[in-house]
């Protein structure tokens, strides 16, 4: 598991990968960024790998799979995180007794430490024992990035790139993100899949070195935040992310305040947010965000984002959307790609509407075909078809503040998310959101095109939402409270 996944907020899937029947033999547990399985699969694998370690306690790889299965089985469970951490430490202690000199033991000690710099000797030892850059490069890059050592970041970015561990499709998506940005841009990112590939393209391929990445997880580290903002002329109130504020606020709340501060106080540099950010993180600036490609540009003045969007789109590399010849060898392509590509939906809808209105029939048909394919690949064809019919019937799509469906941060697995129920679901008119106890929460209902369908707040243990007038299809209900954040999927029937 990589460093960025261990902090702030966690990646999860909109649609869980298929889960095979209960296996009799343990199966290697893939990295979460390669393939996401259901919690029950990880629980079963944890049992099987534990049994394997009991049979062959000297099998370091079995121990590592056991650790990873346990880690992923409660991924996003912030409520019971301390219990989970104790269990992980118990595994590490057992590994220290059984396989103390192994690559796997030292890597697990480092991973459990959550980027604790005093434990770096474990990562160094793991690297010396097995220079597996496909596995270790993310943590090495984060370690040196947090220390401001960009030469080392470049060194390990190059080794990671040469390992060919990342899907070419991810690089193509990332290229298009960078193509969406103006010179000297600052862009907020949130996780592994929207951060590391940018650095690799910058340091290895020399693409867009003018762009500064602000990862919302890494920037929580005070020393790094101070260095990054001073070194790259980024404005904003650094104190908004002080850990003391977490006594009364959630991580997402203080991140949203920090992003607002940077966006409004950074002079002479355009500020963007990646489409892969949690909508709650940009809630305070959503009325000043303009979709310009695979990123939203912040502006307090009205801008011609349609012209920017068309310019960006003309430079996009889109051939990979047809399928890559070696895609089947990458777990990312099987699990994440179709969901990540849904971030093309909002800009493509805007361009389809724009071209249709301007009687650019050929261009409009191109966007329509792309939208149909994206919907089909992600299992959202019917919902997108309905949006296309609405546009063709004269409805308009907002040119500003489209928050694309965040397919990488849907959280139905954390304890907070599991404590929330929607009933009935599917539904045609009303849905009741039930909390485990009275909860102060903000709720945002997001449509497939990323537009906000409903917003409301509650301080009760349940709230009923009237869905009258909504287009049938899939929606995301984003819920933010001091207890955490959650995103639930809601199906609206005709």
Coordinates of C-alpha atoms in Angstrom, one line a residue:
X1 CA 0.0 0.0 0.0
X2 CA 1.4 3.4 -0.9
X3 CA 1.9 6.4 1.2
X4 CA -0.8 8.7 -0.2
X5 CA -3.4 6.0 0.4
X6 CA -2.6 5.9 4.1
X7 CA -3.5 9.5 4.7
X8 CA -6.5 11.9 4.8
X9 CA -8.9 10.1 2.6
X10 CA -9.0 6.8 0.8
X11 CA -9.7 5.6 -2.6
X12 CA -12.8 3.3 -3.1
X13 CA -14.8 2.0 -6.1
X14 CA -18.2 3.0 -7.4
X15 CA -18.8 -0.5 -8.5
X16 CA -16.9 -3.3 -6.6
X17 CA -14.9 -5.6 -8.7
X18 CA -16.3 -9.1 -9.2
X19 CA -15.7 -11.4 -6.4
X20 CA -15.2 -15.1 -6.9
X21 CA -16.7 -17.8 -4.8
X22 CA -15.0 -18.5 -1.5
X23 CA -11.6 -19.9 -2.4
X24 CA -10.0 -22.9 -0.7
X25 CA -6.5 -21.7 -1.5
X26 CA -5.2 -18.2 -0.7
X27 CA -4.9 -15.8 -3.6
X28 CA -2.2 -13.1 -3.8
X29 CA -3.7 -9.8 -2.7
X30 CA -3.2 -7.1 -5.3
X31 CA -2.4 -3.5 -4.6
X32 CA -5.5 -1.4 -4.1
X33 CA -4.5 0.9 -6.9
X34 CA -4.5 -2.2 -9.2
X35 CA -7.6 -3.9 -8.2
X36 CA -10.3 -3.3 -5.6
X37 CA -12.3 -6.2 -4.2
X38 CA -15.2 -6.4 -1.8
X39 CA -14.5 -6.3 2.0
X40 CA -15.7 -9.9 2.3
X41 CA -13.0 -11.0 -0.1
X42 CA -10.3 -9.4 1.9
X43 CA -11.7 -10.9 5.1
X44 CA -11.7 -14.4 3.6
X45 CA -8.2 -14.0 2.2
X46 CA -7.0 -12.8 5.6
X47 CA -8.2 -16.0 7.2
X48 CA -6.6 -18.1 4.4
X49 CA -3.3 -16.3 4.6
X50 CA -3.2 -16.5 8.4
X51 CA -3.6 -20.3 8.1
X52 CA -0.8 -20.3 5.6
X53 CA 1.5 -18.5 8.0
X54 CA 0.6 -21.0 10.7
X55 CA 1.5 -23.9 8.3
X56 CA 4.7 -22.2 7.0
X57 CA 5.8 -19.5 9.4
X58 CA 9.0 -18.9 7.4
X59 CA 7.0 -17.8 4.3
X60 CA 7.5 -14.1 4.2
X61 CA 5.3 -13.6 1.2
X62 CA 2.4 -15.3 3.0
X63 CA 2.9 -12.9 5.9
X64 CA 2.8 -9.9 3.6
X65 CA -0.4 -11.1 1.9
X66 CA -1.9 -11.7 5.3
X67 CA -1.0 -8.1 6.3
X68 CA -2.3 -6.6 3.1
X69 CA -5.6 -8.5 3.3
X70 CA -6.1 -7.4 6.9
X71 CA -5.2 -3.8 6.0
X72 CA -7.6 -3.7 3.0
X73 CA -10.5 -5.5 4.8
X74 CA -11.2 -2.4 6.9
X75 CA -10.1 0.2 4.4
X76 CA -11.7 3.5 5.2
X77 CA -12.9 2.5 8.7
X78 CA -11.7 5.6 10.5
X79 CA -14.0 4.9 13.5
X80 CA -12.2 1.7 14.4
X81 CA -8.8 2.7 13.0
X82 CA -7.1 2.2 16.4
X83 CA -8.2 -1.4 16.6
X84 CA -7.1 -2.0 13.1
X85 CA -3.8 -0.5 13.8
X86 CA -3.3 -2.8 16.8
X87 CA -4.0 -5.8 14.6
X88 CA -1.5 -4.7 12.0
X89 CA 1.1 -4.2 14.6
X90 CA 0.4 -7.7 16.0
X91 CA 1.1 -9.0 12.5
X92 CA 4.3 -7.0 12.3
X93 CA 5.4 -8.3 15.7
X94 CA 4.8 -11.9 14.6
X95 CA 6.8 -11.2 11.4
X96 CA 9.6 -9.9 13.5
X97 CA 9.8 -13.2 15.3
X98 CA 9.2 -15.4 12.2
X99 CA 10.9 -13.5 9.3
X100 CA 12.9 -10.7 10.9
X101 CA 15.4 -10.3 8.0
X102 CA 12.9 -10.4 5.2
X103 CA 12.1 -7.7 2.7
X104 CA 8.4 -8.1 3.6
X105 CA 8.9 -7.5 7.3
X106 CA 10.8 -4.3 6.9
X107 CA 8.2 -3.1 4.3
X108 CA 5.3 -3.8 6.6
X109 CA 7.0 -1.9 9.5
X110 CA 7.4 1.1 7.2
X111 CA 3.8 0.9 5.9
X112 CA 2.3 0.7 9.4
X113 CA 4.3 3.7 10.4
X114 CA 2.2 6.0 8.2
X115 CA 5.2 7.8 6.7
X116 CA 6.9 8.2 10.1
X117 CA 10.4 9.5 9.1
X118 CA 12.0 7.8 12.1
X119 CA 11.1 4.4 10.5
X120 CA 12.8 5.2 7.2
X121 CA 15.6 2.7 8.0
X122 CA 13.0 -0.1 7.4
X123 CA 12.2 1.2 3.9
X124 CA 15.9 1.5 3.2
X125 CA 16.5 -2.0 4.4
X126 CA 13.7 -3.3 2.2
X127 CA 15.2 -1.5 -0.7
X128 CA 18.6 -3.0 -0.1
X129 CA 17.1 -6.5 0.2
X130 CA 15.0 -6.3 -2.9
X131 CA 15.1 -3.2 -5.2
X132 CA 11.5 -3.7 -6.2
X133 CA 10.8 -0.3 -7.5
X134 CA 7.3 -1.2 -8.7
X135 CA 6.5 -1.7 -5.0
X136 CA 8.7 0.7 -3.2
X137 CA 8.9 3.7 -5.5
X138 CA 5.7 5.4 -4.4
X139 CA 6.9 5.4 -0.7
X140 CA 10.4 6.5 -1.7
X141 CA 8.9 9.3 -3.8
X142 CA 6.6 10.5 -1.0
X143 CA 9.4 10.4 1.6
X144 CA 11.7 12.6 -0.5
X145 CA 8.9 14.9 -1.6
X146 CA 8.0 15.5 2.0
X147 CA 11.7 16.3 2.6
X148 CA 11.9 18.7 -0.3
X149 CA 14.5 16.6 -2.1
X150 CA 13.3 16.9 -5.7
X151 CA 16.5 15.2 -7.1
X152 CA 15.6 12.0 -5.2
X153 CA 12.0 12.3 -6.3
X154 CA 13.2 12.4 -9.9
X155 CA 15.5 9.5 -9.4
X156 CA 12.8 7.2 -8.1
X157 CA 10.2 8.5 -10.5
X158 CA 12.5 7.4 -13.2
X159 CA 13.0 3.9 -11.7
X160 CA 9.2 3.5 -11.2
X161 CA 8.6 4.5 -14.8
X162 CA 11.2 2.1 -16.1
X163 CA 9.6 -0.7 -14.1
X164 CA 6.5 -0.4 -16.4
X165 CA 4.3 -0.9 -13.3
X166 CA 1.8 1.7 -14.2
X167 CA -0.8 1.4 -17.0
X168 CA -0.1 3.4 -20.2
X169 CA -3.8 4.4 -20.0
X170 CA -3.1 6.2 -16.7
X171 CA -0.3 8.1 -18.3
X172 CA -2.6 9.2 -21.2
X173 CA -5.3 10.3 -18.8
X174 CA -2.7 12.3 -16.8
X175 CA -1.3 13.8 -20.0
X176 CA -4.8 15.2 -20.7
X177 CA -5.0 16.6 -17.2
X178 CA -1.8 18.5 -17.8
X179 CA -3.1 19.6 -21.2
X180 CA -6.1 21.2 -19.4
X181 CA -3.9 23.6 -17.4
X182 CA -2.6 27.1 -18.2
X183 CA 1.1 27.9 -17.7
X184 CA 2.4 28.0 -14.1
X185 CA -0.7 26.3 -12.8
X186 CA -1.2 25.1 -9.3
X187 CA -3.4 21.9 -9.2
X188 CA -4.9 20.2 -6.1
X189 CA -4.9 16.4 -6.2
X190 CA -6.0 13.9 -3.7
X191 CA -4.6 10.4 -4.1
X192 CA -2.1 8.1 -5.7
X193 CA -3.7 7.9 -9.1
X194 CA -3.9 11.6 -9.7
X195 CA -0.6 12.6 -8.1
X196 CA 2.2 10.2 -8.9
X197 CA 1.6 10.0 -12.6
X198 CA 1.9 13.8 -12.9
X199 CA 5.3 13.7 -11.1
X200 CA 6.5 10.9 -13.4
X201 CA 5.5 12.8 -16.5
X202 CA 7.1 15.9 -15.2
X203 CA 10.4 14.4 -14.0
X204 CA 10.9 11.6 -16.5
X205 CA 9.3 12.9 -19.6
X206 CA 9.9 16.6 -19.0
X207 CA 6.2 17.5 -19.5
X208 CA 4.8 20.6 -17.8
X209 CA 7.5 21.3 -15.2
X210 CA 5.8 24.6 -14.7
X211 CA 2.9 23.0 -12.9
X212 CA 2.9 22.6 -9.1
X213 CA 1.0 19.7 -7.6
X214 CA -0.6 20.3 -4.1
X215 CA -1.6 16.9 -2.8
X216 CA -4.3 17.3 -0.1
X217 CA -2.8 14.4 1.9
X218 CA 0.8 15.3 1.9
X219 CA 0.2 19.0 2.5
X220 CA -1.3 18.1 5.9
X221 CA 2.4 17.7 7.0
X222 CA 3.3 21.2 8.4
X223 CA 7.0 21.3 7.5
X224 CA 6.2 20.2 3.9
X225 CA 3.3 22.6 3.6
X226 CA 5.6 25.5 4.7
X227 CA 8.3 24.5 2.3
X228 CA 6.0 23.9 -0.7
X229 CA 4.1 27.2 -0.4
X230 CA 7.2 29.3 0.1
X231 CA 9.3 27.5 -2.6
X232 CA 6.6 27.8 -5.3
X233 CA 5.0 31.1 -4.5
X234 CA 1.6 29.6 -3.3
X235 CA -0.6 31.9 -1.2
X236 CA -3.0 30.9 1.5
X237 CA -3.3 30.5 5.2
X238 CA -1.0 27.6 6.3
X239 CA -2.5 27.5 9.8
X240 CA -5.8 26.2 8.4
X241 CA -4.4 22.7 8.3
X242 CA -2.9 22.7 11.8
X243 CA -3.7 19.4 13.5
X244 CA -5.1 21.2 16.6
X245 CA -8.1 22.3 14.5
X246 CA -9.1 18.6 14.1
X247 CA -10.4 18.6 17.6
X248 CA -13.5 20.4 16.4
X249 CA -13.5 19.9 12.6
X250 CA -13.2 17.0 10.2
X251 CA -10.2 16.6 7.9
X252 CA -12.4 17.3 4.9
X253 CA -13.7 20.6 6.4
X254 CA -10.3 22.0 7.1
X255 CA -9.0 20.8 3.7
X256 CA -11.9 22.7 2.0
X257 CA -11.0 25.8 4.0
X258 CA -7.4 25.5 3.0
X259 CA -8.2 25.0 -0.7
X260 CA -10.4 28.1 -0.6
X261 CA -7.6 30.1 1.1
X262 CA -5.0 29.0 -1.6
X263 CA -7.4 29.7 -4.4
X264 CA -8.3 33.2 -3.3
X265 CA -4.8 34.2 -2.0
X266 CA -2.5 32.9 -4.7
X267 CA -1.4 35.7 -7.0
X268 CA -0.2 35.4 -10.6
X269 CA -0.7 31.7 -10.7
X270 CA -4.0 30.0 -11.9
X271 CA -5.4 27.5 -9.4
X272 CA -7.1 24.3 -10.5
X273 CA -8.7 21.3 -8.8
X274 CA -8.5 17.8 -10.2
X275 CA -11.8 16.1 -11.1
X276 CA -10.8 13.3 -8.8
X277 CA -11.1 15.4 -5.6
X278 CA -13.9 14.6 -3.2
X279 CA -16.7 17.1 -3.9
X280 CA -16.6 18.1 -0.2
X281 CA -13.1 19.3 -0.6
X282 CA -14.1 22.0 -3.1
X283 CA -17.5 22.8 -1.6
X284 CA -16.5 26.3 -0.5
X285 CA -15.3 27.4 -4.0
X286 CA -17.8 25.4 -6.1
X287 CA -19.5 28.6 -7.4
X288 CA -16.1 29.8 -8.7
X289 CA -15.0 26.6 -10.5
X290 CA -15.1 26.4 -14.3
X291 CA -14.7 23.1 -16.1
X292 CA -11.9 23.5 -18.7
X293 CA -11.0 19.9 -19.4
X294 CA -10.0 17.3 -16.9
X295 CA -9.7 20.0 -14.3
X296 CA -11.7 22.8 -12.8
X297 CA -10.2 26.3 -12.9
X298 CA -10.9 28.7 -10.1
X299 CA -11.9 32.2 -11.0
X300 CA -13.8 34.9 -9.1
X301 CA -14.7 36.5 -12.5
X302 CA -16.7 35.0 -15.2
X303 CA -14.5 33.3 -17.8
X304 CA -15.0 31.8 -21.2
X305 CA -14.5 28.3 -20.1
X306 CA -16.0 26.9 -23.3
X307 CA -13.2 28.3 -25.4
X308 CA -10.7 26.9 -22.9
X309 CA -12.4 23.6 -22.9
X310 CA -12.3 23.3 -26.7
X311 CA -8.6 24.2 -26.7
X312 CA -7.8 21.6 -24.1
X313 CA -9.8 18.9 -25.9
X314 CA -8.0 19.5 -29.2
X315 CA -4.7 18.6 -27.5
X316 CA -6.1 15.5 -25.7
X317 CA -4.8 12.1 -26.4
X318 CA -7.9 10.0 -26.7
X319 CA -6.9 7.0 -28.7
X320 CA -6.5 5.0 -25.5
X321 CA -10.2 5.2 -24.9
X322 CA -10.6 2.7 -27.7
X323 CA -8.6 0.2 -25.7
X324 CA -4.9 -0.4 -25.4
X325 CA -3.3 -3.5 -26.9
X326 CA -1.7 -4.5 -23.6
X327 CA -4.4 -3.2 -21.3
X328 CA -5.4 -6.7 -20.1
X329 CA -2.0 -7.0 -18.4
X330 CA -2.8 -4.2 -16.0
X331 CA -5.2 -4.5 -13.1
X332 CA -5.8 -0.8 -13.3
X333 CA -7.4 -1.1 -16.7
X334 CA -9.7 -3.8 -15.5
X335 CA -10.8 -2.1 -12.3
X336 CA -10.3 1.6 -12.4
X337 CA -10.0 2.8 -16.0
X338 CA -13.7 2.9 -17.0
X339 CA -14.6 4.7 -13.8
X340 CA -11.8 7.2 -14.1
X341 CA -12.8 7.8 -17.7
X342 CA -16.2 9.0 -16.5
X343 CA -14.4 12.2 -15.8
X344 CA -14.6 12.9 -19.5
X345 CA -18.4 12.9 -19.3
X346 CA -19.0 16.4 -18.0
X347 CA -16.7 18.2 -20.5
X348 CA -18.0 16.0 -23.4
X349 CA -21.6 16.9 -22.5
X350 CA -20.8 20.6 -22.5
X351 CA -19.0 20.3 -25.9
X352 CA -21.9 18.2 -27.3
X353 CA -24.4 20.8 -26.3
X354 CA -22.2 23.6 -27.6
X355 CA -21.6 22.0 -31.0
X356 CA -25.3 21.0 -31.3
X357 CA -26.4 24.6 -30.7
X358 CA -23.8 25.9 -33.2
X359 CA -25.0 23.4 -35.9
X360 CA -21.6 21.7 -35.9
X361 CA -23.2 18.4 -36.6
X362 CA -20.1 16.3 -37.2
X363 CA -18.4 17.5 -34.0
X364 CA -21.6 16.9 -32.0
X365 CA -21.9 13.4 -33.3
X366 CA -18.3 12.7 -32.3
X367 CA -19.0 13.8 -28.7
X368 CA -22.2 11.8 -28.7
X369 CA -20.5 8.6 -29.8
X370 CA -17.8 9.1 -27.2
X371 CA -20.3 9.6 -24.4
X372 CA -22.2 6.5 -25.4
X373 CA -19.0 4.5 -25.3
X374 CA -17.9 5.9 -21.9
X375 CA -21.4 5.1 -20.5
X376 CA -21.3 1.6 -21.9
X377 CA -17.8 0.9 -20.5
X378 CA -18.8 2.0 -17.0
X379 CA -22.3 0.5 -17.0
X380 CA -23.9 3.9 -17.1
X381 CA -25.2 3.9 -20.7
X382 CA -28.9 4.4 -19.8
X383 CA -28.2 7.3 -17.5
X384 CA -26.1 9.1 -20.1
X385 CA -28.6 8.4 -22.8
X386 CA -31.2 10.2 -20.7
X387 CA -28.9 13.2 -20.3
X388 CA -28.3 13.3 -24.0
X389 CA -32.1 13.2 -24.7
X390 CA -32.5 16.1 -22.3
X391 CA -30.0 18.2 -24.1
X392 CA -31.5 17.3 -27.5
X393 CA -34.9 18.3 -26.0
X394 CA -33.6 21.8 -25.3
X395 CA -32.3 21.5 -21.7
X396 CA -28.9 23.1 -21.0
X397 CA -25.9 22.1 -19.1
X398 CA -24.3 24.6 -16.8
X399 CA -21.0 26.0 -18.1
X400 CA -19.6 26.5 -14.6
X401 CA -19.1 24.5 -11.5
X402 CA -19.7 21.1 -12.9
X403 CA -18.3 18.7 -10.3
X404 CA -17.8 15.4 -12.2
X405 CA -18.9 12.2 -10.7
X406 CA -16.1 11.3 -8.4
X407 CA -15.7 7.6 -9.2
X408 CA -12.5 7.3 -7.2
X409 CA -13.8 8.3 -3.9
X410 CA -17.1 6.6 -3.4
X411 CA -17.0 5.3 0.2
X412 CA -19.5 2.7 1.1
X413 CA -17.0 0.6 3.1
X414 CA -16.0 2.8 6.1
X415 CA -17.7 2.4 9.4
X416 CA -19.4 5.8 9.1
X417 CA -20.7 4.9 5.6
X418 CA -21.9 1.5 6.8
X419 CA -23.8 3.2 9.7
X420 CA -25.9 5.1 7.1
X421 CA -28.8 3.5 5.3
X422 CA -30.9 4.7 2.4
X423 CA -34.5 3.5 2.2
X424 CA -36.0 2.7 -0.2
X425 CA -33.2 2.3 -2.7
X426 CA -34.0 2.1 -5.6
X427 CA -36.8 4.6 -5.2
X428 CA -39.0 6.7 -7.5
X429 CA -40.0 9.7 -5.3
X430 CA -38.7 9.8 -1.7
X431 CA -35.7 8.4 0.0
X432 CA -34.9 8.5 3.8
X433 CA -31.3 8.8 5.0
X434 CA -31.0 7.1 8.4
X435 CA -28.0 7.8 10.7
X436 CA -27.0 5.7 13.7
X437 CA -27.6 8.7 15.9
X438 CA -28.5 12.4 15.6
X439 CA -25.9 13.8 13.2
X440 CA -25.0 17.3 12.0
X441 CA -24.4 16.6 8.3
X442 CA -24.4 18.3 4.9
X443 CA -25.8 16.2 2.1
X444 CA -25.2 16.7 -1.6
X445 CA -26.9 14.6 -4.3
X446 CA -24.8 14.5 -7.5
X447 CA -26.0 13.4 -11.0
X448 CA -24.1 11.3 -13.5
X449 CA -22.9 14.4 -15.3
X450 CA -21.5 15.8 -12.1
X451 CA -24.1 18.5 -11.6
X452 CA -25.6 19.0 -8.2
X453 CA -29.2 17.8 -8.0
X454 CA -30.0 18.5 -4.4
X455 CA -28.3 20.1 -1.3
X456 CA -29.5 20.0 2.2
X457 CA -28.4 19.8 5.8
X458 CA -29.7 17.9 8.9
X459 CA -29.0 17.6 12.6
X460 CA -31.4 14.7 13.1
X461 CA -31.0 10.9 13.0
X462 CA -32.9 10.8 9.7
X463 CA -33.8 13.0 6.8
X464 CA -36.2 12.5 3.9
X465 CA -35.3 13.8 0.4
X466 CA -37.9 14.6 -2.2
X467 CA -36.7 13.4 -5.5
X468 CA -39.6 14.7 -7.6
X469 CA -38.4 16.1 -11.0
X470 CA -35.1 14.2 -11.0
X471 CA -34.1 12.2 -14.1
X472 CA -34.2 8.5 -13.4
X473 CA -30.7 6.9 -13.1
X474 CA -27.7 6.6 -10.8
X475 CA -26.8 9.4 -8.3
X476 CA -24.2 9.8 -5.6
X477 CA -25.2 11.1 -2.2
X478 CA -22.2 12.8 -0.6
X479 CA -22.5 13.1 3.2
X480 CA -20.1 15.2 5.3
X481 CA -20.1 15.4 9.1
X482 CA -17.7 15.6 12.0
X483 CA -17.9 11.8 12.2
X484 CA -16.4 11.5 8.7
X485 CA -17.5 11.6 5.1
X486 CA -19.4 9.0 3.1
X487 CA -20.7 8.6 -0.4
X488 CA -23.7 6.4 -1.1
X489 CA -25.1 5.3 -4.4
X490 CA -28.8 6.0 -5.0
X491 CA -30.9 4.6 -7.9
X492 CA -33.9 6.8 -8.9
X493 CA -36.6 4.8 -10.8
X494 CA -39.0 6.3 -13.3

